[in-house]
Amino acid sequence: MLVSTRAGGDALEGLDLDDLMPDLPDEEDLHSIQEFGGAIFSEAGVPLTFGNDDAAIAAMRSGMAVVDRCHWGRVRVTDEHRIDFLQNQTTADFKKLSPGQGTDTVFSTPAGRTVDLVTGYVQERSVMLITSPTTTGKLVEKMNKFIFMADKVEVNDISDKCCMFSLLGPKSADLLKEMQAGPVVDAPYGTHSLLNFKGSPVMVAAGGGLPVVGFTLIADTGVAGELWRLLVDKGAVPAGEEVWEQARVMTGRPAPGSELTDEFSVLEAGLYSAASLNKGCYLGQETIAKVHNKDAVKQQLWGIEFDAAVEPGTELMQDGKRVGVVTSYAAAPTIGSGHHALGYVRCRVSGQQVRVEGMTVDAGGVRGVVTQIPFPTRDFAPDALPQTKAKESKPAEVESEEDAAEKERKAKKLAAMEARVAAYMAAQKEAAQIQNSDNKGEGGS
């Protein structure tokens, strides 16, 4: 049984290595338990499938599924300046968060292009970042590069110290209530609290990484096998990486190397909800603000339902003209057309917004229809935009007097500047004349 502790506490920070449980017997090892459950693994040891992909997809929609996300990164940011540091390095406003809260945020390039979509959990003395599997090392290196001598910040990859599972589907909320994690169930995205499982801390967070009812569980590696077994015994259908990829594509979560690259911007990827223009400067902020203020997004991330399989990288055509590109593809035979894709689609023609949803496109001879996907957002939250104060109206005579005074002040300032410039030029001329005179005197001697 999981026993609740306080929200946002730091018992999970680094997972308190002094209190780690001893290694469990081999039969309780997470890999062994999953293998016994029918898992087929990648060379890196990631469960690809449990041979039940259709059932797992159905469970995410109407039941409950559990996905092993241990291969995702867990990065711990600590010390006094951690919030200011993340405020400058990523797109979200960490200063408005309190311990026990969380947010999605984007690591972007100075040009506002995308590197990774990350989730940050704010704790009492640290922030835990959940990074995509392929970007953890790159982001740790990137962050360390921007830590200067006066900065009090430490960045540590603790991925191998803890496991991570996503519990997805409408029935997952009932299970968490049974496990005494009720306060997280109806809380805003990113809210998290610590529970006790067999003497080891487990962090439970609202949101499982996909736009369905879901939760994230992060625990000590020593109890990974037992926690997985408990979730499955309680009715969660085990799901592999292939099911996660199907669900990711169908719901529209962008991934590094596909939708998140230096070719696509934060706004094009539909990551408005993970960004702020009201918190000051950060990498990419100037470009993001400029594009938003000019309403200049020219392409957007959309879902596409195809009649047959397509390859990522295939251009999207309409009436012989390129209108976009396919970025991801996943087959899910039991849902819709069975052929699902993500792609960037042009949303402006000659500066005018065009309707994208329902557009028919061609990808290498395969017909597709552009569809809505739930993950992207197309506008900033109100508190993420700069607040402008309305200018108070004043009587015409007051404005006239103020305008005259301002003009007089500017005229005096200009006259003073011109006088200083004239004095400077005269001094320079005098100095030059003296120098010439000295030079002639030296030549005569």
Short mmCIF file of C-alpha atoms in Angstrom, two decimals:
data_model
loop_
_atom_site.label_atom_id
_atom_site.label_comp_id
_atom_site.label_asym_id
_atom_site.label_seq_id
_atom_site.Cartn_x
_atom_site.Cartn_y
_atom_site.Cartn_z
CA MET A 1 0.00 0.00 0.00
CA LEU A 2 1.15 3.54 -0.76
CA VAL A 3 1.01 5.92 2.20
CA SER A 4 0.74 9.64 1.56
CA THR A 5 3.27 12.17 2.85
CA ARG A 6 3.43 15.92 2.17
CA ALA A 7 3.07 17.48 -1.26
CA GLY A 8 6.17 18.82 -2.95
CA GLY A 9 8.54 17.43 -0.34
CA ASP A 10 12.10 16.51 -1.12
CA ALA A 11 12.27 12.96 0.19
CA LEU A 12 12.60 12.07 -3.49
CA GLU A 13 15.50 14.44 -4.17
CA GLY A 14 18.16 12.14 -5.50
CA LEU A 15 15.96 9.48 -3.88
CA ASP A 16 17.92 9.70 -0.61
CA LEU A 17 20.64 7.20 -1.42
CA ASP A 18 21.37 6.50 2.26
CA ASP A 19 17.92 4.96 2.62
CA LEU A 20 17.94 2.80 -0.50
CA MET A 21 16.64 -0.70 0.02
CA PRO A 22 19.02 -3.62 -0.68
CA ASP A 23 18.86 -5.25 -4.09
CA LEU A 24 15.81 -7.43 -4.48
CA PRO A 25 16.04 -11.07 -5.57
CA ASP A 26 16.33 -11.64 -9.30
CA GLU A 27 12.74 -12.84 -9.54
CA GLU A 28 11.59 -9.39 -8.29
CA ASP A 29 13.72 -7.53 -10.82
CA LEU A 30 11.65 -5.23 -13.07
CA HIS A 31 13.07 -6.74 -16.26
CA SER A 32 12.31 -10.29 -15.08
CA ILE A 33 8.76 -9.41 -14.09
CA GLN A 34 8.11 -7.72 -17.44
CA GLU A 35 9.68 -10.59 -19.35
CA PHE A 36 7.44 -13.02 -17.47
CA GLY A 37 4.51 -10.81 -18.56
CA GLY A 38 5.40 -11.27 -22.23
CA ALA A 39 7.60 -8.25 -22.85
CA ILE A 40 9.88 -8.10 -25.88
CA PHE A 41 12.79 -5.74 -25.32
CA SER A 42 14.94 -3.48 -27.48
CA GLU A 43 18.72 -3.82 -27.41
CA ALA A 44 18.73 -1.05 -24.79
CA GLY A 45 16.38 -3.05 -22.56
CA VAL A 46 13.26 -0.98 -23.24
CA PRO A 47 10.00 -3.00 -23.36
CA LEU A 48 8.79 -2.63 -26.96
CA THR A 49 5.60 -4.66 -26.69
CA PHE A 50 3.81 -7.06 -24.41
CA GLY A 51 2.03 -8.65 -27.38
CA ASN A 52 -1.18 -6.82 -26.49
CA ASP A 53 -0.91 -3.52 -28.34
CA ASP A 54 -4.60 -3.26 -29.33
CA ALA A 55 -5.72 -4.03 -25.78
CA ALA A 56 -3.25 -1.50 -24.34
CA ILE A 57 -4.44 1.27 -26.68
CA ALA A 58 -8.04 0.47 -25.75
CA ALA A 59 -7.11 0.59 -22.05
CA MET A 60 -5.68 4.11 -22.44
CA ARG A 61 -9.01 5.21 -23.93
CA SER A 62 -11.48 3.50 -21.62
CA GLY A 63 -9.57 1.62 -18.91
CA MET A 64 -6.06 1.83 -17.49
CA ALA A 65 -2.61 1.09 -18.93
CA VAL A 66 0.87 1.34 -17.45
CA VAL A 67 3.91 2.33 -19.55
CA ASP A 68 7.53 1.85 -18.51
CA ARG A 69 9.31 5.19 -19.06
CA CYS A 70 12.49 4.35 -17.15
CA HIS A 71 14.54 5.16 -20.26
CA TRP A 72 13.42 8.80 -20.05
CA GLY A 73 15.75 11.17 -18.25
CA ARG A 74 15.42 12.45 -14.68
CA VAL A 75 17.64 15.46 -14.07
CA ARG A 76 17.90 17.12 -10.67
CA VAL A 77 18.64 20.88 -10.52
CA THR A 78 19.63 22.15 -7.09
CA ASP A 79 21.16 25.01 -5.09
CA GLU A 80 20.20 28.61 -4.42
CA HIS A 81 19.90 29.93 -8.00
CA ARG A 82 18.09 26.92 -9.54
CA ILE A 83 14.82 28.77 -10.26
CA ASP A 84 16.54 31.80 -11.81
CA PHE A 85 18.70 29.45 -13.85
CA LEU A 86 15.75 27.52 -15.30
CA GLN A 87 13.92 30.80 -15.81
CA ASN A 88 16.72 31.90 -18.15
CA GLN A 89 17.27 28.54 -19.86
CA THR A 90 13.73 27.40 -20.69
CA THR A 91 10.45 28.87 -21.88
CA ALA A 92 8.16 28.39 -18.85
CA ASP A 93 7.76 30.74 -15.89
CA PHE A 94 9.20 28.78 -12.96
CA LYS A 95 9.00 31.75 -10.60
CA LYS A 96 5.23 31.51 -10.38
CA LEU A 97 5.40 27.88 -9.19
CA SER A 98 5.48 26.69 -5.58
CA PRO A 99 6.83 23.39 -4.24
CA GLY A 100 4.41 20.63 -5.19
CA GLN A 101 3.62 22.23 -8.57
CA GLY A 102 4.97 21.51 -12.04
CA THR A 103 4.89 22.61 -15.66
CA ASP A 104 5.93 21.67 -19.15
CA THR A 105 8.74 23.79 -20.54
CA VAL A 106 10.84 23.89 -23.70
CA PHE A 107 14.58 24.01 -24.18
CA SER A 108 14.94 26.12 -27.29
CA THR A 109 17.74 27.56 -29.39
CA PRO A 110 18.52 31.31 -29.48
CA ALA A 111 16.48 31.38 -32.69
CA GLY A 112 13.42 29.95 -30.94
CA ARG A 113 13.81 26.49 -32.49
CA THR A 114 12.97 23.42 -30.46
CA VAL A 115 15.37 21.09 -28.64
CA ASP A 116 13.12 19.20 -26.20
CA LEU A 117 9.80 19.39 -24.39
CA VAL A 118 10.52 18.82 -20.70
CA THR A 119 8.39 18.55 -17.57
CA GLY A 120 9.64 20.29 -14.44
CA TYR A 121 8.54 19.37 -10.91
CA VAL A 122 9.33 22.02 -8.30
CA GLN A 123 10.26 20.67 -4.86
CA GLU A 124 11.40 22.35 -1.65
CA ARG A 125 15.10 22.34 -2.47
CA SER A 126 15.30 21.16 -6.07
CA VAL A 127 13.58 20.90 -9.44
CA MET A 128 13.32 17.55 -11.19
CA LEU A 129 13.27 17.70 -14.99
CA ILE A 130 11.83 14.86 -17.07
CA THR A 131 13.65 14.80 -20.40
CA SER A 132 13.12 12.78 -23.57
CA PRO A 133 15.20 9.58 -23.91
CA THR A 134 17.50 10.93 -26.60
CA THR A 135 18.21 14.37 -25.13
CA THR A 136 19.21 13.84 -21.50
CA GLY A 137 22.98 13.93 -21.96
CA LYS A 138 22.76 16.82 -24.40
CA LEU A 139 20.63 18.91 -22.05
CA VAL A 140 22.80 18.21 -19.00
CA GLU A 141 25.85 19.30 -21.02
CA LYS A 142 24.00 22.36 -22.30
CA MET A 143 22.94 23.43 -18.80
CA ASN A 144 26.37 22.92 -17.30
CA LYS A 145 27.82 25.04 -20.10
CA PHE A 146 25.70 27.98 -18.94
CA ILE A 147 26.60 27.72 -15.25
CA PHE A 148 29.11 30.47 -14.51
CA MET A 149 31.40 30.99 -11.51
CA ALA A 150 28.97 33.17 -9.57
CA ASP A 151 26.01 30.86 -10.17
CA LYS A 152 24.92 28.61 -7.33
CA VAL A 153 23.45 25.79 -9.41
CA GLU A 154 24.10 22.09 -9.68
CA VAL A 155 22.75 19.80 -12.41
CA ASN A 156 22.83 16.03 -11.95
CA ASP A 157 21.48 13.16 -14.03
CA ILE A 158 19.78 10.78 -11.57
CA SER A 159 18.07 8.62 -14.21
CA ASP A 160 19.79 5.43 -13.07
CA LYS A 161 18.76 6.04 -9.46
CA CYS A 162 15.01 5.89 -10.08
CA CYS A 163 12.35 4.31 -12.27
CA MET A 164 9.40 6.04 -13.92
CA PHE A 165 6.01 4.72 -15.02
CA SER A 166 3.02 6.42 -16.65
CA LEU A 167 -0.42 5.28 -15.55
CA LEU A 168 -2.84 6.26 -18.33
CA GLY A 169 -6.60 5.99 -18.81
CA PRO A 170 -9.79 7.07 -16.99
CA LYS A 171 -9.64 4.24 -14.43
CA SER A 172 -6.16 5.27 -13.30
CA ALA A 173 -7.71 7.97 -11.10
CA ASP A 174 -9.70 5.37 -9.16
CA LEU A 175 -6.56 3.31 -8.57
CA LEU A 176 -4.62 6.29 -7.25
CA LYS A 177 -7.45 7.14 -4.87
CA GLU A 178 -7.28 3.57 -3.61
CA MET A 179 -3.53 4.04 -3.13
CA GLN A 180 -4.18 7.17 -1.04
CA ALA A 181 -2.95 9.59 -3.71
CA GLY A 182 -6.34 11.27 -3.96
CA PRO A 183 -5.14 14.90 -3.59
CA VAL A 184 -3.22 14.59 -6.87
CA VAL A 185 -6.13 13.08 -8.82
CA ASP A 186 -8.20 16.24 -9.35
CA ALA A 187 -5.29 18.67 -9.09
CA PRO A 188 -3.84 20.80 -11.92
CA TYR A 189 -1.27 19.32 -14.29
CA GLY A 190 2.14 18.94 -12.70
CA THR A 191 0.88 18.82 -9.12
CA HIS A 192 2.81 16.14 -7.26
CA SER A 193 3.17 14.61 -3.82
CA LEU A 194 5.24 11.93 -2.14
CA LEU A 195 3.93 8.57 -1.02
CA ASN A 196 5.55 5.79 0.94
CA PHE A 197 5.83 2.39 -0.72
CA LYS A 198 7.55 -0.31 1.32
CA GLY A 199 9.67 2.29 3.07
CA SER A 200 10.72 4.00 -0.15
CA PRO A 201 9.47 7.36 -1.51
CA VAL A 202 7.29 7.41 -4.61
CA MET A 203 6.46 10.69 -6.31
CA VAL A 204 3.02 10.75 -7.93
CA ALA A 205 2.32 13.60 -10.36
CA ALA A 206 -0.80 14.68 -12.22
CA GLY A 207 -0.25 14.08 -15.95
CA GLY A 208 1.25 11.06 -17.63
CA GLY A 209 2.95 12.70 -20.61
CA LEU A 210 0.00 12.38 -22.99
CA PRO A 211 -3.24 14.40 -23.19
CA VAL A 212 -5.38 11.71 -21.57
CA VAL A 213 -6.26 11.11 -17.92
CA GLY A 214 -2.95 10.00 -16.49
CA PHE A 215 -0.29 10.18 -13.81
CA THR A 216 3.47 9.83 -13.52
CA LEU A 217 5.06 7.67 -10.81
CA ILE A 218 8.76 8.01 -9.99
CA ALA A 219 10.32 5.66 -7.46
CA ASP A 220 13.56 4.19 -6.20
CA THR A 221 14.94 1.52 -8.53
CA GLY A 222 14.94 -0.92 -5.64
CA VAL A 223 11.13 -1.12 -5.60
CA ALA A 224 10.59 -0.78 -9.38
CA GLY A 225 9.63 -4.43 -9.87
CA GLU A 226 7.22 -4.55 -6.95
CA LEU A 227 5.58 -1.25 -7.93
CA TRP A 228 5.11 -2.44 -11.52
CA ARG A 229 3.62 -5.72 -10.30
CA LEU A 230 1.24 -3.88 -7.97
CA LEU A 231 -0.06 -1.67 -10.80
CA VAL A 232 -0.57 -4.65 -13.11
CA ASP A 233 -2.24 -6.70 -10.35
CA LYS A 234 -4.63 -3.79 -9.78
CA GLY A 235 -5.75 -4.00 -13.42
CA ALA A 236 -3.35 -1.79 -15.37
CA VAL A 237 -2.66 -3.25 -18.83
CA PRO A 238 1.11 -3.25 -19.49
CA ALA A 239 2.04 -1.22 -22.57
CA GLY A 240 5.32 -1.11 -24.45
CA GLU A 241 7.17 1.60 -26.32
CA GLU A 242 5.32 0.79 -29.55
CA VAL A 243 1.98 1.55 -27.90
CA TRP A 244 3.39 4.76 -26.43
CA GLU A 245 4.51 5.81 -29.91
CA GLN A 246 1.08 5.07 -31.37
CA ALA A 247 -0.60 7.11 -28.65
CA ARG A 248 1.96 9.91 -28.98
CA VAL A 249 1.31 10.26 -32.69
CA MET A 250 -2.47 10.05 -32.38
CA THR A 251 -2.58 12.69 -29.64
CA GLY A 252 0.10 14.95 -31.13
CA ARG A 253 2.89 15.09 -28.55
CA PRO A 254 5.99 16.32 -30.44
CA ALA A 255 9.23 14.34 -30.04
CA PRO A 256 12.89 15.31 -30.48
CA GLY A 257 14.30 14.37 -33.86
CA SER A 258 10.84 14.34 -35.42
CA GLU A 259 8.72 17.37 -34.53
CA LEU A 260 11.29 19.03 -32.27
CA THR A 261 14.31 19.99 -34.36
CA ASP A 262 16.13 23.15 -35.38
CA GLU A 263 13.78 23.33 -38.38
CA PHE A 264 10.68 24.00 -36.29
CA SER A 265 9.89 26.68 -33.74
CA VAL A 266 8.23 26.54 -30.34
CA LEU A 267 5.08 28.18 -31.71
CA GLU A 268 4.93 26.04 -34.85
CA ALA A 269 5.04 22.95 -32.61
CA GLY A 270 2.00 24.23 -30.72
CA LEU A 271 3.84 24.61 -27.40
CA TYR A 272 2.27 27.92 -26.38
CA SER A 273 1.12 26.42 -23.05
CA ALA A 274 4.74 25.64 -22.16
CA ALA A 275 6.02 29.16 -22.83
CA SER A 276 5.77 32.65 -21.38
CA LEU A 277 6.39 36.11 -22.81
CA ASN A 278 5.82 37.75 -19.44
CA LYS A 279 8.83 36.59 -17.45
CA GLY A 280 11.82 38.34 -18.97
CA CYS A 281 14.55 37.12 -21.26
CA TYR A 282 15.49 33.52 -21.99
CA LEU A 283 17.05 31.66 -24.90
CA GLY A 284 14.79 32.16 -27.91
CA GLN A 285 12.44 34.63 -26.18
CA GLU A 286 13.08 37.55 -28.53
CA THR A 287 12.32 35.50 -31.65
CA ILE A 288 9.25 33.84 -30.11
CA ALA A 289 7.86 37.23 -29.05
CA LYS A 290 8.55 38.76 -32.47
CA VAL A 291 6.78 35.95 -34.34
CA HIS A 292 3.81 36.10 -31.96
CA ASN A 293 3.48 39.89 -32.06
CA LYS A 294 3.53 39.87 -35.87
CA ASP A 295 1.17 36.86 -36.04
CA ALA A 296 3.78 35.33 -38.33
CA VAL A 297 3.47 31.57 -37.70
CA LYS A 298 3.47 30.09 -41.22
CA GLN A 299 3.14 26.38 -40.45
CA GLN A 300 1.64 24.33 -37.62
CA LEU A 301 1.80 20.79 -36.26
CA TRP A 302 -1.28 18.75 -37.17
CA GLY A 303 -2.48 15.18 -37.26
CA ILE A 304 -3.00 13.47 -40.63
CA GLU A 305 -5.06 10.36 -41.32
CA PHE A 306 -3.72 8.50 -44.36
CA ASP A 307 -5.14 5.74 -46.54
CA ALA A 308 -1.90 3.76 -46.30
CA ALA A 309 1.51 3.83 -44.62
CA VAL A 310 3.78 6.83 -45.25
CA GLU A 311 7.41 7.55 -44.44
CA PRO A 312 8.44 10.45 -42.17
CA GLY A 313 10.14 13.10 -44.26
CA THR A 314 7.69 12.72 -47.16
CA GLU A 315 6.53 16.06 -48.47
CA LEU A 316 2.85 16.96 -48.28
CA MET A 317 1.47 18.19 -51.57
CA GLN A 318 -1.76 19.86 -52.63
CA ASP A 319 -2.55 20.81 -56.22
CA GLY A 320 1.07 20.24 -57.13
CA LYS A 321 2.41 22.58 -54.45
CA ARG A 322 4.31 21.69 -51.29
CA VAL A 323 2.24 22.46 -48.21
CA GLY A 324 4.17 20.61 -45.52
CA VAL A 325 6.04 17.52 -44.43
CA VAL A 326 5.31 14.27 -42.54
CA THR A 327 7.30 14.05 -39.30
CA SER A 328 5.99 10.84 -37.63
CA TYR A 329 3.90 7.83 -38.59
CA ALA A 330 2.26 5.07 -36.53
CA ALA A 331 -0.07 2.25 -37.48
CA ALA A 332 -3.03 1.55 -35.19
CA PRO A 333 -5.33 -0.71 -37.21
CA THR A 334 -8.24 -0.62 -34.77
CA ILE A 335 -8.57 3.18 -34.72
CA GLY A 336 -9.79 5.39 -37.55
CA SER A 337 -8.03 4.87 -40.86
CA GLY A 338 -5.38 2.80 -39.11
CA HIS A 339 -2.64 5.02 -40.54
CA HIS A 340 -1.84 7.98 -38.32
CA ALA A 341 0.78 10.66 -38.79
CA LEU A 342 2.00 14.00 -37.56
CA GLY A 343 3.21 16.71 -39.86
CA TYR A 344 3.80 20.40 -40.25
CA VAL A 345 1.24 21.99 -42.55
CA ARG A 346 1.35 25.46 -44.05
CA CYS A 347 -1.30 27.66 -42.40
CA ARG A 348 -0.67 30.91 -44.29
CA VAL A 349 -0.81 31.73 -47.97
CA SER A 350 0.21 35.21 -49.14
CA GLY A 351 0.09 36.37 -45.54
CA GLN A 352 -3.48 35.20 -45.02
CA GLN A 353 -4.57 32.50 -42.55
CA VAL A 354 -6.02 29.44 -44.28
CA ARG A 355 -8.19 26.66 -42.89
CA VAL A 356 -6.04 23.60 -42.27
CA GLU A 357 -8.39 21.12 -40.58
CA GLY A 358 -10.02 18.88 -43.18
CA MET A 359 -7.46 19.74 -45.87
CA THR A 360 -6.76 16.89 -48.27
CA VAL A 361 -3.07 16.29 -48.96
CA ASP A 362 -0.91 13.84 -50.88
CA ALA A 363 2.23 12.20 -49.48
CA GLY A 364 4.12 10.20 -52.07
CA GLY A 365 0.88 9.21 -53.77
CA VAL A 366 -0.97 8.39 -50.54
CA ARG A 367 -4.05 10.43 -49.77
CA GLY A 368 -4.39 12.02 -46.33
CA VAL A 369 -6.75 14.29 -44.43
CA VAL A 370 -5.51 16.84 -41.89
CA THR A 371 -7.12 16.35 -38.46
CA GLN A 372 -7.16 18.02 -35.05
CA ILE A 373 -4.90 16.62 -32.33
CA PRO A 374 -5.33 17.40 -28.63
CA PHE A 375 -1.77 18.07 -27.49
CA PRO A 376 -0.83 21.32 -29.32
CA THR A 377 -2.06 24.69 -28.11
CA ARG A 378 -2.40 27.66 -30.44
CA ASP A 379 -2.29 30.63 -28.06
CA PHE A 380 -0.64 31.78 -24.85
CA ALA A 381 -2.36 31.69 -21.50
CA PRO A 382 -3.45 35.20 -20.45
CA ASP A 383 -0.90 35.36 -17.62
CA ALA A 384 1.90 34.38 -20.02
CA LEU A 385 1.55 37.63 -22.00
CA PRO A 386 2.90 41.06 -21.02
CA GLN A 387 0.33 43.13 -19.17
CA THR A 388 -0.27 46.54 -20.73
CA LYS A 389 -1.73 49.36 -18.67
CA ALA A 390 -4.43 51.44 -20.22
CA LYS A 391 -3.33 55.04 -20.70
CA GLU A 392 -5.38 57.44 -18.54
CA SER A 393 -7.26 60.04 -20.54
CA LYS A 394 -6.53 63.64 -19.66
CA PRO A 395 -8.20 66.94 -20.57
CA ALA A 396 -6.98 68.42 -23.82
CA GLU A 397 -5.57 71.54 -22.12
CA VAL A 398 -3.54 69.40 -19.69
CA GLU A 399 -2.15 67.31 -22.53
CA SER A 400 -1.32 70.51 -24.44
CA GLU A 401 0.58 71.95 -21.47
CA GLU A 402 2.41 68.68 -20.90
CA ASP A 403 3.29 68.41 -24.60
CA ALA A 404 4.68 71.98 -24.59
CA ALA A 405 6.71 71.28 -21.46
CA GLU A 406 8.05 68.06 -22.96
CA LYS A 407 9.01 69.85 -26.18
CA GLU A 408 10.81 72.56 -24.19
CA ARG A 409 12.64 69.92 -22.15
CA LYS A 410 13.75 68.10 -25.29
CA ALA A 411 14.85 71.36 -26.94
CA LYS A 412 17.00 72.28 -23.92
CA LYS A 413 18.49 68.80 -23.86
CA LEU A 414 19.28 69.01 -27.57
CA ALA A 415 20.85 72.44 -27.18
CA ALA A 416 23.00 71.19 -24.31
CA MET A 417 24.13 68.21 -26.36
CA GLU A 418 25.00 70.44 -29.33
CA ALA A 419 26.98 72.74 -27.04
CA ARG A 420 28.94 69.80 -25.63
CA VAL A 421 29.65 68.52 -29.13
CA ALA A 422 30.80 71.96 -30.27
CA ALA A 423 33.07 72.30 -27.24
CA TYR A 424 34.49 68.85 -27.90
CA MET A 425 35.14 69.63 -31.57
CA ALA A 426 36.83 72.94 -30.63
CA ALA A 427 39.04 71.19 -28.11
CA GLN A 428 39.99 68.57 -30.70
CA LYS A 429 40.82 71.29 -33.23
CA GLU A 430 42.95 73.18 -30.71
CA ALA A 431 44.78 69.98 -29.72
CA ALA A 432 45.49 69.25 -33.38
CA GLN A 433 46.88 72.76 -33.94
CA ILE A 434 49.19 72.44 -30.92
CA GLN A 435 50.37 69.04 -32.15
CA ASN A 436 51.15 70.48 -35.61
CA SER A 437 53.00 73.38 -34.07
CA ASP A 438 55.09 71.02 -31.92
CA ASN A 439 55.88 68.86 -34.93
CA LYS A 440 57.10 71.89 -36.91
CA GLY A 441 59.25 73.03 -34.00
CA GLU A 442 60.89 69.61 -33.79
CA GLY A 443 61.50 69.62 -37.52
CA GLY A 444 63.17 73.07 -37.37
CA SER A 445 65.59 72.02 -34.68
#
